[in-house]
Structure formats: structure tokens, C-alpha cells
Coordinates of C-alpha atoms in Angstrom, one line a residue:
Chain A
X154 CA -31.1 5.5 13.8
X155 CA -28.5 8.0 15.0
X156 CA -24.9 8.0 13.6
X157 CA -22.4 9.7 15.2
X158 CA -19.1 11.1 14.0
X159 CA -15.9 11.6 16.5
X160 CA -14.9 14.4 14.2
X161 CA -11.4 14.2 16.6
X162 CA -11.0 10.6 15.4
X163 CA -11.9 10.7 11.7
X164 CA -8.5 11.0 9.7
X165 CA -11.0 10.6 6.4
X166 CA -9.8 7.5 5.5
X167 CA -12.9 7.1 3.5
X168 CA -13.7 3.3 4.4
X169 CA -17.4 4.3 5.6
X170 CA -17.6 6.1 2.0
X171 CA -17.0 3.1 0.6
X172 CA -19.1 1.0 2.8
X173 CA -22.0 3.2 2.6
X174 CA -21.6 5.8 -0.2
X175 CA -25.2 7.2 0.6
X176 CA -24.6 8.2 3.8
X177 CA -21.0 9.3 4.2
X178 CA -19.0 11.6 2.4
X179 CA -15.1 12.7 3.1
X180 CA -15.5 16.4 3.1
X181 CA -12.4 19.1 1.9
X182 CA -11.5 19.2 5.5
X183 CA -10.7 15.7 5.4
X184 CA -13.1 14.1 7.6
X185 CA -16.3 12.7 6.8
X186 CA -20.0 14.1 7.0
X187 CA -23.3 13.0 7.1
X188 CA -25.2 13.2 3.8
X189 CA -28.4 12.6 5.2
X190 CA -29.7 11.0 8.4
X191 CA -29.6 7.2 7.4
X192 CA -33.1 5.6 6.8
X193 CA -33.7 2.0 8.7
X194 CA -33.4 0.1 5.7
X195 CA -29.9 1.3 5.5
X196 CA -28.8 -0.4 8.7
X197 CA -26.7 -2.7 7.2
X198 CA -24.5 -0.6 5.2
X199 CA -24.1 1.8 8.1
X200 CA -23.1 -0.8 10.8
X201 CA -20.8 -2.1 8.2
X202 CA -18.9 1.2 8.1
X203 CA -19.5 1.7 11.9
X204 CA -17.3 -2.0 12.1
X205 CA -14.5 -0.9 9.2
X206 CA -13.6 2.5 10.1
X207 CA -10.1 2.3 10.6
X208 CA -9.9 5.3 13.9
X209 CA -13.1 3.9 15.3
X210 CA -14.6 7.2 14.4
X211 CA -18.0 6.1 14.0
X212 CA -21.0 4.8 16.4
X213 CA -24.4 3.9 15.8
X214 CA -27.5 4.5 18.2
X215 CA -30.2 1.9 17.7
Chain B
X73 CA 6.7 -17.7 32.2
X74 CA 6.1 -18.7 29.0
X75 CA 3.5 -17.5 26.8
X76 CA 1.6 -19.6 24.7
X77 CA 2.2 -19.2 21.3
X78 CA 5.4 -17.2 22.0
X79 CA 8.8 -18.7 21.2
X80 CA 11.4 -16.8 22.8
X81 CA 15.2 -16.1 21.6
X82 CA 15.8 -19.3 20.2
X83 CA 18.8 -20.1 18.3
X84 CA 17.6 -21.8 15.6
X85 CA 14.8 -19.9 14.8
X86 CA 16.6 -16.4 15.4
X87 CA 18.6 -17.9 12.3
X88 CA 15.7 -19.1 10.3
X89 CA 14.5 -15.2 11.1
X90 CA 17.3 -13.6 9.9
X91 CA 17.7 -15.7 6.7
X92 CA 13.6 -15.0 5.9
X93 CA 14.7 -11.4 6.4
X94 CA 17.9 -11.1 4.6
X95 CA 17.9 -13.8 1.9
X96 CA 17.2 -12.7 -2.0
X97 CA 14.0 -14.7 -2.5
X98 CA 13.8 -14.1 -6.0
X99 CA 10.7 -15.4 -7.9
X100 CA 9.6 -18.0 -5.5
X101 CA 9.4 -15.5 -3.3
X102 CA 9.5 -15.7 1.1
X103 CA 7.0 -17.9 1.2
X104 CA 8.3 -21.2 2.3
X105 CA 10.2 -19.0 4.6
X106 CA 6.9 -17.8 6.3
X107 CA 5.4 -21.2 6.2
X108 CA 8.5 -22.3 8.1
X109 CA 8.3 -19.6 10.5
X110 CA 4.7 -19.4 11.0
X111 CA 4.0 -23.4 11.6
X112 CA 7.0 -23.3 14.7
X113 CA 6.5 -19.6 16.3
X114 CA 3.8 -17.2 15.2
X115 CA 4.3 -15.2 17.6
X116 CA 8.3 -15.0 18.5
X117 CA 10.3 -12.9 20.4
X118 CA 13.8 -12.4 19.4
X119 CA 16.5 -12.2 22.1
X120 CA 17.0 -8.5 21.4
X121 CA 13.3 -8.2 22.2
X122 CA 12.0 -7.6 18.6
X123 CA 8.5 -9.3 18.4
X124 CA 7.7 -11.2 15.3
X125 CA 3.8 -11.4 14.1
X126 CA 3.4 -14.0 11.1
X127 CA -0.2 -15.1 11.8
X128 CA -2.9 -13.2 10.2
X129 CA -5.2 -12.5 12.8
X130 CA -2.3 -11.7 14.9
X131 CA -1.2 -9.1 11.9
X132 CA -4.8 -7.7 11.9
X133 CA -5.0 -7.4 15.9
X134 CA -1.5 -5.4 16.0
X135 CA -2.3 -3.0 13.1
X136 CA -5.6 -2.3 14.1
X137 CA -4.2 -1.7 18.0
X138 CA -3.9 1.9 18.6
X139 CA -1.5 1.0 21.5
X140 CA 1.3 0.0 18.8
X141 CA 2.0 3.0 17.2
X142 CA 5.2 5.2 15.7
X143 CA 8.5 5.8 16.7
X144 CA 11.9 4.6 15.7
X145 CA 10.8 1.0 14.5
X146 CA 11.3 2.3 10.9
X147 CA 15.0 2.3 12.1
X148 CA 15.0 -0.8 14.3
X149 CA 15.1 -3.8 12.4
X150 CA 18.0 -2.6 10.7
X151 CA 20.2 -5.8 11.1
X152 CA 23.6 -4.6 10.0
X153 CA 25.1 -1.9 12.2
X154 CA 24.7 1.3 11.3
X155 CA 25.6 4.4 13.3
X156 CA 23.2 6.2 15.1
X157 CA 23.8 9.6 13.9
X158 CA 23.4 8.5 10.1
X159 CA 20.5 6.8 11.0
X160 CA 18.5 10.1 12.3
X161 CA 20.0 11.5 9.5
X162 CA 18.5 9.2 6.6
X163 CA 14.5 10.0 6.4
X164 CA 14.6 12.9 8.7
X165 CA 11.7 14.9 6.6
X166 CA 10.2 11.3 5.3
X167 CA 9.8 10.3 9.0
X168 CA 7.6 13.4 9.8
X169 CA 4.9 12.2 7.6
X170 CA 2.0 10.8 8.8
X171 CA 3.5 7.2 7.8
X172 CA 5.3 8.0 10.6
X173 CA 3.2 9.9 13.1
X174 CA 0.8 9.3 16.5
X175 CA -2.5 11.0 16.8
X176 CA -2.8 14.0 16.6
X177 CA -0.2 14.8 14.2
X178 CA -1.4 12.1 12.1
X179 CA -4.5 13.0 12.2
X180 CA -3.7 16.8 11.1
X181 CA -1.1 15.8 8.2
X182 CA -3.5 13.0 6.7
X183 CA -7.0 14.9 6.9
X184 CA -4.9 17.6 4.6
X185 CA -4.8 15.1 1.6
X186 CA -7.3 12.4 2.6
X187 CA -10.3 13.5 0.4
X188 CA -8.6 13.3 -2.9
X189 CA -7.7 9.5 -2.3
X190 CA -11.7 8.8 -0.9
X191 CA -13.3 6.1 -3.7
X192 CA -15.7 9.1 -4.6
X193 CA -13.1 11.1 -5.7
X194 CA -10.8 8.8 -7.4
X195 CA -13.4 7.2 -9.3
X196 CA -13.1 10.7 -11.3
X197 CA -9.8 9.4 -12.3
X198 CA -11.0 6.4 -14.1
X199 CA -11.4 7.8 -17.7
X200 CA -7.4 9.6 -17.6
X201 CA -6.4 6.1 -16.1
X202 CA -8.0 4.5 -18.7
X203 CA -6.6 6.6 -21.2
X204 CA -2.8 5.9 -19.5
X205 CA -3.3 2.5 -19.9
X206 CA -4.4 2.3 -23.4
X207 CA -1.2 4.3 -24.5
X208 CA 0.8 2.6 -22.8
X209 CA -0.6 -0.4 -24.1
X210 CA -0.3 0.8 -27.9
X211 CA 3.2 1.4 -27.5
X212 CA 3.3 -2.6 -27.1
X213 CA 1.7 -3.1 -30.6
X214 CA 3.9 -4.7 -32.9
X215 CA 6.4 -5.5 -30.9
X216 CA 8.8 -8.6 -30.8
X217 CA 9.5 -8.2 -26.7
X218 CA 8.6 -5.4 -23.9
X219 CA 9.8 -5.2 -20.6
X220 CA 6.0 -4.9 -18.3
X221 CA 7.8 -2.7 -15.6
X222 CA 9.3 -0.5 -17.4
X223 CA 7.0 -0.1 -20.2
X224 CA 3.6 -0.6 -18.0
X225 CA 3.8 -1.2 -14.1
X226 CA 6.2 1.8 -13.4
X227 CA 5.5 4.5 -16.3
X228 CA 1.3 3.8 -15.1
X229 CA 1.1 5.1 -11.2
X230 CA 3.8 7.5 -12.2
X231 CA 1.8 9.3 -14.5
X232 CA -1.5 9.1 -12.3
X233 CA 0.6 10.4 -9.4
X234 CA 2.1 12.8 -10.9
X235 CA -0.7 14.4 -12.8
X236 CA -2.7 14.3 -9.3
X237 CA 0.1 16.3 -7.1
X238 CA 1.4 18.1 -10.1
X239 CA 4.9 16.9 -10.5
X240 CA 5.5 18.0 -14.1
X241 CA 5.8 15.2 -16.7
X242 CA 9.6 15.8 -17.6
X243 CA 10.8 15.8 -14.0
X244 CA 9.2 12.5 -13.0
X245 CA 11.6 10.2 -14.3
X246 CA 14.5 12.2 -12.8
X247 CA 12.9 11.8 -9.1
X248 CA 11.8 8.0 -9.6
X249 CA 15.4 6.4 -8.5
X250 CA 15.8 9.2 -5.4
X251 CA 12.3 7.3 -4.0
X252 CA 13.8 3.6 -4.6
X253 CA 17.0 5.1 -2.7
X254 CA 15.1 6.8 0.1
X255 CA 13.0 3.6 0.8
X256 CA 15.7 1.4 1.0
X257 CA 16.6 1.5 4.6
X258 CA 12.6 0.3 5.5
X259 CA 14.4 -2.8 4.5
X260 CA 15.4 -5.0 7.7
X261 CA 18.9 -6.3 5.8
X262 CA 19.8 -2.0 5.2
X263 CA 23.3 -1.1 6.0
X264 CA 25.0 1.9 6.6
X265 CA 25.5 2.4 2.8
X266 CA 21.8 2.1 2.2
X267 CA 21.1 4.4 4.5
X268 CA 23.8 6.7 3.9
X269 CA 22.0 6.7 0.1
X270 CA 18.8 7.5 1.5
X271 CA 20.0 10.3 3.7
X272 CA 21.0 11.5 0.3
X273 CA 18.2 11.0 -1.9
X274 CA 16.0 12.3 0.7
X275 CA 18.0 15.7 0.2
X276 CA 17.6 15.7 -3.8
X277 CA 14.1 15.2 -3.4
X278 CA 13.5 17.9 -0.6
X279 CA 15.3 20.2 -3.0
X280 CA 13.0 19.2 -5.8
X281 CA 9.8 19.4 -4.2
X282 CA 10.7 22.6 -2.1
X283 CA 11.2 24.6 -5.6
X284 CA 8.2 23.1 -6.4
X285 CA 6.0 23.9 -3.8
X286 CA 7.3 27.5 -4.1
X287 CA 6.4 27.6 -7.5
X288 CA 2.6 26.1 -6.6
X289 CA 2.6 28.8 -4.1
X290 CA 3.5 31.5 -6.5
X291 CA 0.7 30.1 -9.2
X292 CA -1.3 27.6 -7.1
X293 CA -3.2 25.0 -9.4
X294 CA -5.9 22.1 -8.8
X295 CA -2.8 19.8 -8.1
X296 CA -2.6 18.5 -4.3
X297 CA 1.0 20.1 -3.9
X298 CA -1.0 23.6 -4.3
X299 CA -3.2 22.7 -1.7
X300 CA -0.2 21.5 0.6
X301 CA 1.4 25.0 -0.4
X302 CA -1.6 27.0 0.6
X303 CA -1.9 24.6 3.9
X304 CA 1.7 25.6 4.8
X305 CA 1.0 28.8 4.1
X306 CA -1.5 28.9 6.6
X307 CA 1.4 26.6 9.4
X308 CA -1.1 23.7 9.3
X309 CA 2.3 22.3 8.6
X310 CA 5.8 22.9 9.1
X311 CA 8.4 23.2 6.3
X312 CA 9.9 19.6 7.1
X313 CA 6.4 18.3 7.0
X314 CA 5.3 20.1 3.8
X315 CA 8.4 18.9 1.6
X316 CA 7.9 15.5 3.3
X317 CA 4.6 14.8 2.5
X318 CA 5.2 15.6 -1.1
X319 CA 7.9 13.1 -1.0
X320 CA 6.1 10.5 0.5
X321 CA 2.5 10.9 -1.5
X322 CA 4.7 10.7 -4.6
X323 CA 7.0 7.8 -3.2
X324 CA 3.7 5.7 -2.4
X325 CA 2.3 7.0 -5.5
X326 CA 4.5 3.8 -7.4
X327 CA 6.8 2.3 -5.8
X328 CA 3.5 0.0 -4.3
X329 CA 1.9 0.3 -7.5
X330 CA 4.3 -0.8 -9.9
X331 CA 4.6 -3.9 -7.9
X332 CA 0.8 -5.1 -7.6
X333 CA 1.0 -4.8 -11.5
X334 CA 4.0 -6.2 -11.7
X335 CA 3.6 -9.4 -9.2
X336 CA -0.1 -9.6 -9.9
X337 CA 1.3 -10.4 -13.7
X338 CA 3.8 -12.6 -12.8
X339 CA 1.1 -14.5 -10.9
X340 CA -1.4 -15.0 -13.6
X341 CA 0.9 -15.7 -16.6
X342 CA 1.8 -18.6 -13.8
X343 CA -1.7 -19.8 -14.0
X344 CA -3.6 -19.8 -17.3
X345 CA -6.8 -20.7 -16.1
X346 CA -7.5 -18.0 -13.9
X347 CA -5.3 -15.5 -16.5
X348 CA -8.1 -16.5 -18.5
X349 CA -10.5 -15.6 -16.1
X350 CA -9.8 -12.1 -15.9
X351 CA -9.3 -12.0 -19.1
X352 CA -13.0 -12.9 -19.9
X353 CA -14.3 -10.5 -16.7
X354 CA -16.6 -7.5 -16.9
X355 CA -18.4 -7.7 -13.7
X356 CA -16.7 -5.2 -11.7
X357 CA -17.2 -6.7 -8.4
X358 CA -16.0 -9.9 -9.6
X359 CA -12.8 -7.9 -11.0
X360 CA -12.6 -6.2 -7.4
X361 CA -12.4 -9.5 -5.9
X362 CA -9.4 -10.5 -8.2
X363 CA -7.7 -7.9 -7.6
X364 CA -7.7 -8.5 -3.7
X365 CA -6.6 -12.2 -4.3
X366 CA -3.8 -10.5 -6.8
X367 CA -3.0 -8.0 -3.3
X368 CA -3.0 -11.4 -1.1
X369 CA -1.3 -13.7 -3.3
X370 CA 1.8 -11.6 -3.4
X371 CA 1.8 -8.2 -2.0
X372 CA 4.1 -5.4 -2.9
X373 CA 4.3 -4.7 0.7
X374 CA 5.7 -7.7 3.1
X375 CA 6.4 -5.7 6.2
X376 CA 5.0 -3.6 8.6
X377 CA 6.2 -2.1 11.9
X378 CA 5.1 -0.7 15.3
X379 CA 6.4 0.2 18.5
X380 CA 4.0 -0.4 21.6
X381 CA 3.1 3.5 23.3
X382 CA 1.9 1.5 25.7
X383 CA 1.8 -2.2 27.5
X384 CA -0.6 -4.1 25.5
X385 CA -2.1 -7.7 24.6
X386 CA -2.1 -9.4 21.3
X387 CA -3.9 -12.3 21.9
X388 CA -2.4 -13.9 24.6
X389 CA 0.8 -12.1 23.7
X390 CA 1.8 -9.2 26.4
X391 CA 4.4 -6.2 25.0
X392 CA 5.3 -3.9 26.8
X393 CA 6.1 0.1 26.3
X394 CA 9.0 0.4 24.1
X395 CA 8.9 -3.1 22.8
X396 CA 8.7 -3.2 18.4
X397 CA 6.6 -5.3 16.7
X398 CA 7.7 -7.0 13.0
X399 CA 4.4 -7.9 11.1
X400 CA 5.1 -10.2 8.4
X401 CA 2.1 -9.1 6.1
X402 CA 2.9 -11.5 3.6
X403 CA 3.0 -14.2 5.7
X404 CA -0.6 -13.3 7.3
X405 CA -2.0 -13.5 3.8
X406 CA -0.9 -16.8 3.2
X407 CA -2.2 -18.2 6.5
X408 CA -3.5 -21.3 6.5
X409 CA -6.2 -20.6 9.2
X410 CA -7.8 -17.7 7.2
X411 CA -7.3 -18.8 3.8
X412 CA -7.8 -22.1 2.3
X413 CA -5.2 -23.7 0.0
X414 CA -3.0 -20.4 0.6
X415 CA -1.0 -21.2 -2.0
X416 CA -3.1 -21.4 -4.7
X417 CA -4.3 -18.4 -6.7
X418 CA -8.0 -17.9 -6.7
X419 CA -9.7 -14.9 -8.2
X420 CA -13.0 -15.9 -6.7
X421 CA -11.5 -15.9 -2.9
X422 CA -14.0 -14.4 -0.6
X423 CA -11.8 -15.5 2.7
X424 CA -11.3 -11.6 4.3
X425 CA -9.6 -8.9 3.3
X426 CA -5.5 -9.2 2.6
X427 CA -3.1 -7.6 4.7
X428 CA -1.3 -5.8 2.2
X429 CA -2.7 -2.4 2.7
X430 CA -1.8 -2.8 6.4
X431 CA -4.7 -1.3 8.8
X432 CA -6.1 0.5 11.2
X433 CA -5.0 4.5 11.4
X434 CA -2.5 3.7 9.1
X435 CA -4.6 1.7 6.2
X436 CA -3.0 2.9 2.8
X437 CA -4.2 6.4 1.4
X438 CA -3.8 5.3 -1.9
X439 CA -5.8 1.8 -1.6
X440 CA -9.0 2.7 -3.9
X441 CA -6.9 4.5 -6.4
X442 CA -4.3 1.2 -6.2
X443 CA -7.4 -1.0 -6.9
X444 CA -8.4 1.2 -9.6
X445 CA -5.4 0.8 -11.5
X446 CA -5.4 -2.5 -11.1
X447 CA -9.0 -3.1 -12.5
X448 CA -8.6 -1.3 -15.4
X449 CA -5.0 -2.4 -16.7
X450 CA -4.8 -6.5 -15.9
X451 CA -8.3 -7.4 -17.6
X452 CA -7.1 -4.7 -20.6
X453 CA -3.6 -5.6 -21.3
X454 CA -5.0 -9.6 -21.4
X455 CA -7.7 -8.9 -23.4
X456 CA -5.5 -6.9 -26.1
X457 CA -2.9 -9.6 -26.1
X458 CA -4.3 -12.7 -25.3
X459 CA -1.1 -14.9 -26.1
X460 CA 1.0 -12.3 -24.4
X461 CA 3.8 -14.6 -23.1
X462 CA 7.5 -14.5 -21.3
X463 CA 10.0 -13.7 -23.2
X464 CA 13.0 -15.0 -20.4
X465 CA 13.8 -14.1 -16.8
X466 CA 12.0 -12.3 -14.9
X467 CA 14.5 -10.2 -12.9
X468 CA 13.2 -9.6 -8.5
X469 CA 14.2 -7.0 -6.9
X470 CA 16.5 -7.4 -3.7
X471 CA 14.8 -7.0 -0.7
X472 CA 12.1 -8.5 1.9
X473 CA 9.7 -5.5 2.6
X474 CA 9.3 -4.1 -0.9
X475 CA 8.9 -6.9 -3.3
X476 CA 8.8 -6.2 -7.3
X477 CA 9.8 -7.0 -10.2
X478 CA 13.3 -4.8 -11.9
X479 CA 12.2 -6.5 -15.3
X480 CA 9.3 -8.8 -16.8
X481 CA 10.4 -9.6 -20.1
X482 CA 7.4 -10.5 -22.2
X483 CA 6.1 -11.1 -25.6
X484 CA 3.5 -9.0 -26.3
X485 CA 2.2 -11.4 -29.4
X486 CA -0.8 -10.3 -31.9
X487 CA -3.8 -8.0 -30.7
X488 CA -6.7 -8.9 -30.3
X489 CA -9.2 -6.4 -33.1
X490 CA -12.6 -7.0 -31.3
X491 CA -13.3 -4.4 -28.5
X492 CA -14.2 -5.4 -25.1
X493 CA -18.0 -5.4 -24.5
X494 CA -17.4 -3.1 -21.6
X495 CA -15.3 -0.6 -23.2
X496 CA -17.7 2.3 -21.6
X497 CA -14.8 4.7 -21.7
X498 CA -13.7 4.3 -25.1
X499 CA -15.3 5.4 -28.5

């Protein structure tokens, strides 16, 4: 699973933090970075912030 | 053509429009306005163009649109005339926050202060919110009658505002009426007096916070106005932009907060069974949940606006460049189609998110630090003083877009001696 991050889009509102608190983390620049690369059992929590990010920042390769 | 949906420029509901808009609802509140307005045109268009959104999926689909941006809306549904010079005039360094702003400018001025508000970092604030509360709550100990805004709702966010941008504590009571004075004209009824105040406020409080940022830069601290100093510093940011986002991070700071304690109060000492409820609730996910049906039920926030960049669709709705969209938030939350029985508070609701943080690149900063505050003091101030009680009138603001309490007169009655079981942050 690959996760991308539109690093022009991300205002770090923090939503896929919440959504997924393992995976995402709002950095001091004020957008968000990977903490690791997202294991399969994950999925769920990842596509949930993928479908609440609030710039449509986020996309997810199967 | 007609659009579906769309009611255009009638007469009697332009006049049902403008009464839901400029009315004192008081503490029934809007919402047999909305119900009114929402069950003959969801969508309507008002002979001057203005388009009206009181549907929630409607509400959703416009916030969310990154069509229907920023530009003089803020300043559009004023309803009483006001001349156009005063009106650049009132909000001129408020309106060059990122409230206000299009990608990329947004973008820039929000990424400078978004990781503090992140629900990682503001769960670091739990124990000093914690602590707020519990003082606050001792001062009600004893006590024949307290007034909950003053003495609670406001004196709360304040303090957890202020100790996060580093507004010191002696000054914050001083800058509190400036931000109900520059906020005024978001109100569609504002005239030119109200506006004229704001103008005026605006300038107090850019003369505040500009000696204060000067003094952050001098001896720069942990506080966010430091790091909007050293960010200015280093022209991330103009000056207009600098003093205004200080203004508007400690305007949002309480103003919203105040109200969801405030309202969310008034709403459960209106129903004792789900007042006990929360009284009784540890889970924190359950206490989430309630505090999302205390957001719904009556949000301190009723209004949003955008202006379309570009033509665009809601639904079967077309606007077109220029055009400014109304979204009547409170309305959305208490649509029928989303949420069963509307009218009703439920704590356990689990019917979608509410509208009252708006969405999309503008969704509130401040949301998980809102819903913190709110977790902690409703289940803590009921379980101290479980027979806490009215004591006369509440007393509603005026106003559609910001609605709040001035004063909730309560008894607090006897406290309760037996500690919470969860009382983790508490020895």
C-alpha cells in the first residue's frame, strides 16, 4: 500500500492524524508526514483519512 | 428555467429569509425558522442573487467545494446599508487571515499554526485544561447562584487560549469585548454602527497584539505568538497578516467556545435524562459522541459564507462566478433527511458529523481542542453538582450567526464528595 501526500495541498489540518494516528503525523512545518509506510491491516484507517482530508491532500495506491 | 429545488426571489419567502436572519430568537432559538425555510426552498435564491443553503447535504457539498471560496461574502449579507468605504474599513487586518483567504495564501498562513491545534498535540493540554476547569469549578462551591458564562463558559477557552498564544493573564479580560465588537458585522442584520465598532475594535486589538508580538520578538517564548514573531521575521507573513492572525486565533480561541459550553448546558439542564447520562459517562468515545450531538443540537456557529471563484454545481443547483452562497449550518444539523427526530437531543446519535465546524479547507483549527474542552468540563461540572439547577432567565445573545448565551443563571446546589472513577488527572 502506497500513500501519497500532495505536500502543496496539505494545510495540516490534522483530520488523517486523527483518523489514523499511526500513520500520519502534522509535522512543525504544518503539513503532515508519514510515520511509517502503512501495513495492510491498516487499510481501513488509512482510506478513512484518504476520504476525510479536508484539501484532498491524500491518495492511496492499492 | 427553473431549477429543481431552487426557489427564486419570492416575496414571501425573501420575507420569511430576512425575519430568520434578523429576528432575536432568544432561547428557542432559529429553529422553527429553518424548519420553515428548509421544508418550502432548500435551496433559494434571493432576488439580489444571494443563494441560500439550508439542507445538510447541500451545506456539506458547498463547504467541501473548493470552487466556493473567499472574497467579500463576509461583507455581503450585510442587510442594512452600510457604506462601502466603512465597510473595507471594518476587518481590514481580520480579513487577511486565512478565515478569509484562497489557496495559496491560506495554505501559507494556516500551515504556520496548524500543528499546535492537531489532536496529538492538544491532547498535551488535557491535564492544564483539567486543572482550569476544576478551579473554576471550586469557585462555584458554596454558592447560593453563579452565572455559567461568566464564571465557566467564557473565563475556560480564555484561559486555554491565552496560555497557548501567550496573551498574558491580566490583559485577557481587557481584549475580550474588542473580539465580540470585531465579530459583529459577520452578522447578516450588522449596520453601519456595528461595523463602524468593529473597524474600531479591530484597531485596539492590532495595537495590542503588535506591542505584543514586538515583545515575543524581543524575548521569544514556547507561546504561538513567538513563533508568528519569528515567522514574520523571516516575511512568511506580512505585518497586517501577523497582527491579524493573532487576533483571529485568539477571537476563535472563545468566542466559539464559550458558546458550545454555554448552549450545550442550556440543552441538557432542558433534558434530565440525557443530563444524567453524561453525568454517569466515563467511556471517552461515548463522551465524544455527546459532545458532537451537543455541536449539532445547537451550534455556536449558525452561518457560513462563500463566494463561487468559479461556475459551479451544487446538486442540481448551478452558481455562477461571483455569485455568494449563505449556508445555514444550523439548519443542516437539524435536517430531517440526515438526522432522525432532529429535534430531540440524543447523546448516543451516530447520524454523521454536524456542520458546526464548517468543512473542507476551512474545517475549524480549533475543533479537537473545542471537543476537548468540552469532554472534560460538561461530565465534571454535572458530576460535582448533580442538582445544579436554573436560578431564572437565561439571557441569548442578539444575533443569527454567533449564538450564546450573555448570562445562565444557575444554582450551583451541594457537591457531590465521591470522586469520579475516572479522575486519572487528579490526585
Amino acid at each position: 500500500m502506497r500513500v501519497h501526500i500532495d505536500t502543496t495541498r496539505c494545510t495540516g489540518h490534522g483530520m488523517c492524524e486523527a483518523a489514523a494516528e499511526d500513520v500520519f503525523e502534522v509535522g512543525p512545518d504544518g503539513i503532515t508526514h508519514l510515520l511509517i509506510d502503512p501495513d495492510p491491516s491498516q487499510r481501513r484507517e488509512v482510506e478513512a483519512a484518504v476520504a476525510e482530508c479536508p484539501t484532498r491532500a491524500l491518495s492511496v495506491e492499492p | 428555467m427553473v431549477t429543481p429545488g431552487l426557489v427564486q426571489a419570492d416575496p414571501e419567502l425573501e420575507r420569511g429569509l430576512l425575519e430568520l436572519l434578523l429576528t432575536d430568537h432568544g432561547a428557542a432559538g432559529p429553529y422553527e425558522g429553518y424548519r420553515w425555510l428548509q421544508s418550502r426552498a432548500p435551496r433559494l435564491r434571493t432576488g439580489a442573487g444571494l443563494v441560500v443553503l439550508s439542507g445538510y447535504r447541500d451545506c456539506e457539498a458547498a463547504l467541501r467545494d473548493r470552487a466556493l471560496g473567499k472574497a467579500d461574502e463576509s461583507l455581503g449579507f450585510a442587510l442594512a446599508a452600510v457604506p462601502e468605504e466603512l465597510r473595507r474599513r471594518a476587518m481590514r487586518r481580520f480579513r487577511r487571515t486565512m478565515l478569509f483567504r484562497n489557496p495559496p495564501d491560506h495554505g501559507r498562513l494556516r500551515r504556520l499554526v496548524s500543528q499546535v491545534f492537531t489532536p496529538r498535540h492538544v491532547e498535551e493540554l488535557r491535564a492544564s485544561v483539567v486543572l482550569r476547569v476544576e478551579e473554576l469549578l471550586d469557585g462555584w462551591v458554596g454558592r447560593e447562584s453563579v452565572d455559567a458564562i461568566s464564571e465557566l463558559a467564557l473565563p475556560l477557552p480564555v484561559g486555554v487560549i491565552g496560555d497557548l498564544l501567550g496573551v498574558p493573564e491580566s490583559d485577557r479580560a481587557m481584549a475580550a469585548p474588542w473580539v465580540r465588537e470585531l465579530v459583529a458585522p459577520l452578522e447578516p442584520g450588522a449596520d453601519a454602527t456595528a461595523v463602524a465598532a468593529a473597524a474600531a475594535a479591530e484597531d485596539q486589538l492590532a495595537d495590542y497584539f503588535t506591542a505584543l508580538l514586538a515583545d515575543k520578538r524581543a524575548r521569544p517564548g514556547e507561546d504561538l505568538l513567538s513563533r508568528l514573531a519569528h515567522a514574520r521575521g523571516a516575511d512568511v507573513l506580512d505585518d497586517d497578516e501577523t497582527v491579524g492572525t493573532a487576533i483571529l486565533l485568539f477571537a476563535a480561541g472563545f468566542e466559539t467556545t464559550t458558546n458550545l459550553v454555554g448552549n450545550g448546558l442550556s440543552a441538557l439542564l432542558a433534558a434530565p435524562a440525557q443530563r444524567a447520562r453524561l453525568a454517569a459517562e466515563t467511556d471517552p468515545a461515548k463522551l465524544g459522541l455527546a459532545v458532537e450531538e451537543l455541536l449539532r443540537f445547537d451550534a455556536p456557529v449558525q452561518t457560513n459564507g462563500r463566494t463561487a471563484l468559479a461556475d459551479t454545481r451544487i446538486g442540481d443547483l448551478e452558481i455562477h462566478a461571483g455569485q455568494v452562497v449563505l449556508m445555514l449550518l444550523g439548519a443542516g444539523n437539524r435536517d430531517p433527511a440526515v438526522f432522525s427526530d432532529p429535534d430531540r437531543l440524543d447523546l448516543t446519535r451516530r447520524e454523521g458529523p454536524p456542520l458546526s465546524f464548517g468543512g473542507g479547507l476551512h474545517f475549524c483549527l480549533g475543533a479537537p481542542l473545542a471537543r476537548l474542552e468540552a469532554a472534560e468540563v460538561f461530565p465534571r461540572l454535572l458530576t460535582r453538582f448533580p442538582e445544579l439547577a436554573p436560578a431564572g432567565d437565561a439571557n441569548w445573545r442578539r444575533g443569527l450567526s454567533f449564538r450564546g448565551l450573555a448570562t445562565l443563571p444557575l444554582h450551583p446546589g451541594p457537591v457531590r464528595t465521591q470522586n469520579r472513577k475516572d479522575s486519572r488527572y487528579l490526585s
